[in-house]
Short mmCIF file of C-alpha atoms in Angstrom, two decimals:
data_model
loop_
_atom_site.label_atom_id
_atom_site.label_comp_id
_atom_site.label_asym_id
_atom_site.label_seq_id
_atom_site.Cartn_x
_atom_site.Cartn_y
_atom_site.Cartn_z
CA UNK A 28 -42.22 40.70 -50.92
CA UNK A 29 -39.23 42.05 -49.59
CA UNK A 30 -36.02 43.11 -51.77
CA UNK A 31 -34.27 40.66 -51.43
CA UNK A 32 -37.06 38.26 -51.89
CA UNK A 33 -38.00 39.89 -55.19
CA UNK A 34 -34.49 39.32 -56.67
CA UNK A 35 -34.33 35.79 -55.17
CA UNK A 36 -37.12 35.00 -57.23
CA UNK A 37 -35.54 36.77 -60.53
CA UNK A 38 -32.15 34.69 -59.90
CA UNK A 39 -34.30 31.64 -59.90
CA UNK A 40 -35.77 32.31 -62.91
CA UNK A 41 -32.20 33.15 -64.49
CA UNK A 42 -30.95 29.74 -62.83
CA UNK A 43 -33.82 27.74 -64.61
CA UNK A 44 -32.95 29.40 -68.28
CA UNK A 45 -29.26 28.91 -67.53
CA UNK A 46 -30.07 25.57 -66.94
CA UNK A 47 -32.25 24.96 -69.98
CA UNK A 48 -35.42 23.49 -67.25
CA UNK A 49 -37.53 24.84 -64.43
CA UNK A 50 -40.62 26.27 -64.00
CA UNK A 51 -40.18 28.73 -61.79
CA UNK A 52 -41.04 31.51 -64.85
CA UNK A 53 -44.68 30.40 -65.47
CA UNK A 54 -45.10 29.12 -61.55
CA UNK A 55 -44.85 33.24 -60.26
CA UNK A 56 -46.57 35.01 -63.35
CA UNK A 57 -49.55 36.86 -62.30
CA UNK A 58 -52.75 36.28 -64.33
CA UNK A 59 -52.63 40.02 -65.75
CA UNK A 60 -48.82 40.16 -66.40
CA UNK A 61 -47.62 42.69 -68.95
CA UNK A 62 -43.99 41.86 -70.90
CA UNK A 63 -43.22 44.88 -73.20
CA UNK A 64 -40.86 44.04 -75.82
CA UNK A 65 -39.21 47.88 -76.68
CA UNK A 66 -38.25 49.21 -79.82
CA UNK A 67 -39.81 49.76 -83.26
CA UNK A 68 -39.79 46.15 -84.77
CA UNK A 69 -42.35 43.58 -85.52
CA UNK A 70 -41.94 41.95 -82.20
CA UNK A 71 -42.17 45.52 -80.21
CA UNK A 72 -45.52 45.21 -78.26
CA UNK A 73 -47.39 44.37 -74.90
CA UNK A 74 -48.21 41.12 -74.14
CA UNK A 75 -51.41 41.25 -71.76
CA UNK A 76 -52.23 38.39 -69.43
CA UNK A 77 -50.28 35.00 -68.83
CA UNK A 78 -51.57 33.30 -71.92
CA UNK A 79 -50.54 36.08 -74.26
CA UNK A 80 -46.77 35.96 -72.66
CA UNK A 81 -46.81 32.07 -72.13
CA UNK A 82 -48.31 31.20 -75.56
CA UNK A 83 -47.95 34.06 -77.26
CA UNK A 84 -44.43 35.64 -77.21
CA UNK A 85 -43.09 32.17 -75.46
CA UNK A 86 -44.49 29.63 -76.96
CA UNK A 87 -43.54 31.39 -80.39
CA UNK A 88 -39.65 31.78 -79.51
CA UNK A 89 -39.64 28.59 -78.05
CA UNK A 90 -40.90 27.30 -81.36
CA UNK A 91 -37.58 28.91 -83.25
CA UNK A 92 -35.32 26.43 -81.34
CA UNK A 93 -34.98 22.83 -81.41
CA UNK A 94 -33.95 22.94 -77.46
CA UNK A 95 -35.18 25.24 -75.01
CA UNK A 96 -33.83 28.86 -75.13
CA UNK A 97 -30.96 30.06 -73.04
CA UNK A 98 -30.17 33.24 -71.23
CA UNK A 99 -27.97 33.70 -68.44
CA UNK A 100 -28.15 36.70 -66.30
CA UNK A 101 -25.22 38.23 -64.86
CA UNK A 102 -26.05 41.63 -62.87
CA UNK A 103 -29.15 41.72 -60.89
CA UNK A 104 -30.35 45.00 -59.57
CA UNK A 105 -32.88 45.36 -56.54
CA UNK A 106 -35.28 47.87 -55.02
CA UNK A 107 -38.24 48.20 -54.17
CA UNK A 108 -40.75 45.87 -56.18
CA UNK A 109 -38.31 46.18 -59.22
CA UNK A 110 -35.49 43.84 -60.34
CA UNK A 111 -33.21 44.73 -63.32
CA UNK A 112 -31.28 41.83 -64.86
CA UNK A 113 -28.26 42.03 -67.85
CA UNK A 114 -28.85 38.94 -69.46
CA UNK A 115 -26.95 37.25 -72.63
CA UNK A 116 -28.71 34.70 -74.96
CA UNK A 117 -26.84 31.47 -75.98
CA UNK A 118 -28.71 30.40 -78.62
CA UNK A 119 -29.32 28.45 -81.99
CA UNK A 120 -32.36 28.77 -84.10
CA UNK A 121 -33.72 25.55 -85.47
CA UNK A 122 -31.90 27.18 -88.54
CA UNK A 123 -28.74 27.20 -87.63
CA UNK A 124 -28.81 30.99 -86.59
CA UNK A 125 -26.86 31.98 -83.28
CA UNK A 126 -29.12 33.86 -81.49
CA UNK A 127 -27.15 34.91 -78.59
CA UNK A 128 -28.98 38.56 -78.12
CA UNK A 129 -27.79 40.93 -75.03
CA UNK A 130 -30.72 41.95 -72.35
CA UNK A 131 -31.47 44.52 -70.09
CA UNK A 132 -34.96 43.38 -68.69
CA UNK A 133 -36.61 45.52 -65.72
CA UNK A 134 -38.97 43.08 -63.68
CA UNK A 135 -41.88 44.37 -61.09
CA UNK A 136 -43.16 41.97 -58.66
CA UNK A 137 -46.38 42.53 -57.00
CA UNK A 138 -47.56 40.02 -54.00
CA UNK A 139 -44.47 37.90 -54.57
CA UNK A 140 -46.02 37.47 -58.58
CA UNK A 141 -44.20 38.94 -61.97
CA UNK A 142 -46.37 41.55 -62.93
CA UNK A 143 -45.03 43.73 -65.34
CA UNK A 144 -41.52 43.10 -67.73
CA UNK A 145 -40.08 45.45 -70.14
CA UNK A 146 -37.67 43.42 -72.51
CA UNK A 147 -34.90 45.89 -74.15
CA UNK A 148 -32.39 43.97 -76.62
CA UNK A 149 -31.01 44.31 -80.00
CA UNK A 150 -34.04 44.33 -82.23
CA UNK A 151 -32.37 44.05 -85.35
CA UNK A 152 -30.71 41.02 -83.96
CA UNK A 153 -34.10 40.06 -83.34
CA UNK A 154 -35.11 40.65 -86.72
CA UNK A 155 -32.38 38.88 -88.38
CA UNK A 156 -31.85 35.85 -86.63
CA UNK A 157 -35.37 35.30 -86.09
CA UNK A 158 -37.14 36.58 -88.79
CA UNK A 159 -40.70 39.17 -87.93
CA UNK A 160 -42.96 38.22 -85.28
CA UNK A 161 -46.05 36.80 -86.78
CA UNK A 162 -48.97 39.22 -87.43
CA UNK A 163 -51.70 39.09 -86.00
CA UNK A 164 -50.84 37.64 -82.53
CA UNK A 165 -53.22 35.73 -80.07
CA UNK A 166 -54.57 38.33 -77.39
CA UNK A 167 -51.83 41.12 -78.02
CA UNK A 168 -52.12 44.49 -77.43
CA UNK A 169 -50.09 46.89 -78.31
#
């Protein structure tokens, strides 16, 4: 995919969380996708494969909130086969928590499919709002 391409399919992805619907996400993961969260918390760790990031790290966040979780992106960066997106949550847990964490996700697209994504936020935001990530977690390396 072209530049341009690649961050056409990034804004999409923003535009679907924005607007709380979409599939656009789970449509264009490749099969061996790798989402890094950074950092040295409980939820710091490579997902492998789209079931590990789609069931695994999603579907466990998703499970904090009683409506699908927000983030809208407001600086893209292109080039090459990499995207970078500043992103802020607007969130609340199913606890009543705001959960409105600030992003700085790098995205590589390979074949016009997310391949890799390293996730850099603030963990003990993370931690706080939404408690540790569970141990041990389905089909996680890391």
């Amino acid at each position: 995919m072209r530049i341009a391409e690649n961050k056409k399919l990034i804004e999409r992805v923003y535009t679907d969380s924005a607007d709380r619907c979409g599939t656009t996400f789970a449509d264009n993961l490749a099969d061996d996708v790798c989402w890094t969260v950074t950092g040295q918390h409980s939820w710091s760790r490579t997902f492998e494969g789209r079931d590990a990031v789609l069931n695994g790290l999603m579907g466990y966040f998703r499970s904090l909130f009683d409506v699908r979780p927000r983030t809208v992106a407001f600086n893209f960066i292109a080039e090459g086969d990499t995207v970078v997106v500043e992103a802020k949550g607007d969130n609340v847990t199913k606890a009543g928590v705001r959960y409105d964490n600030d992003y700085c996700i790098v995205w590589r697209i390979e074949n016009g499919k997310i391949k890799q994504v390293r996730e850099y936020c603030d963990s003990a935001l993370t931690e706080k709002a939404l408690g540790p990530f569970p141990q041990p977690p389905s089909r996680v390396s890391g």
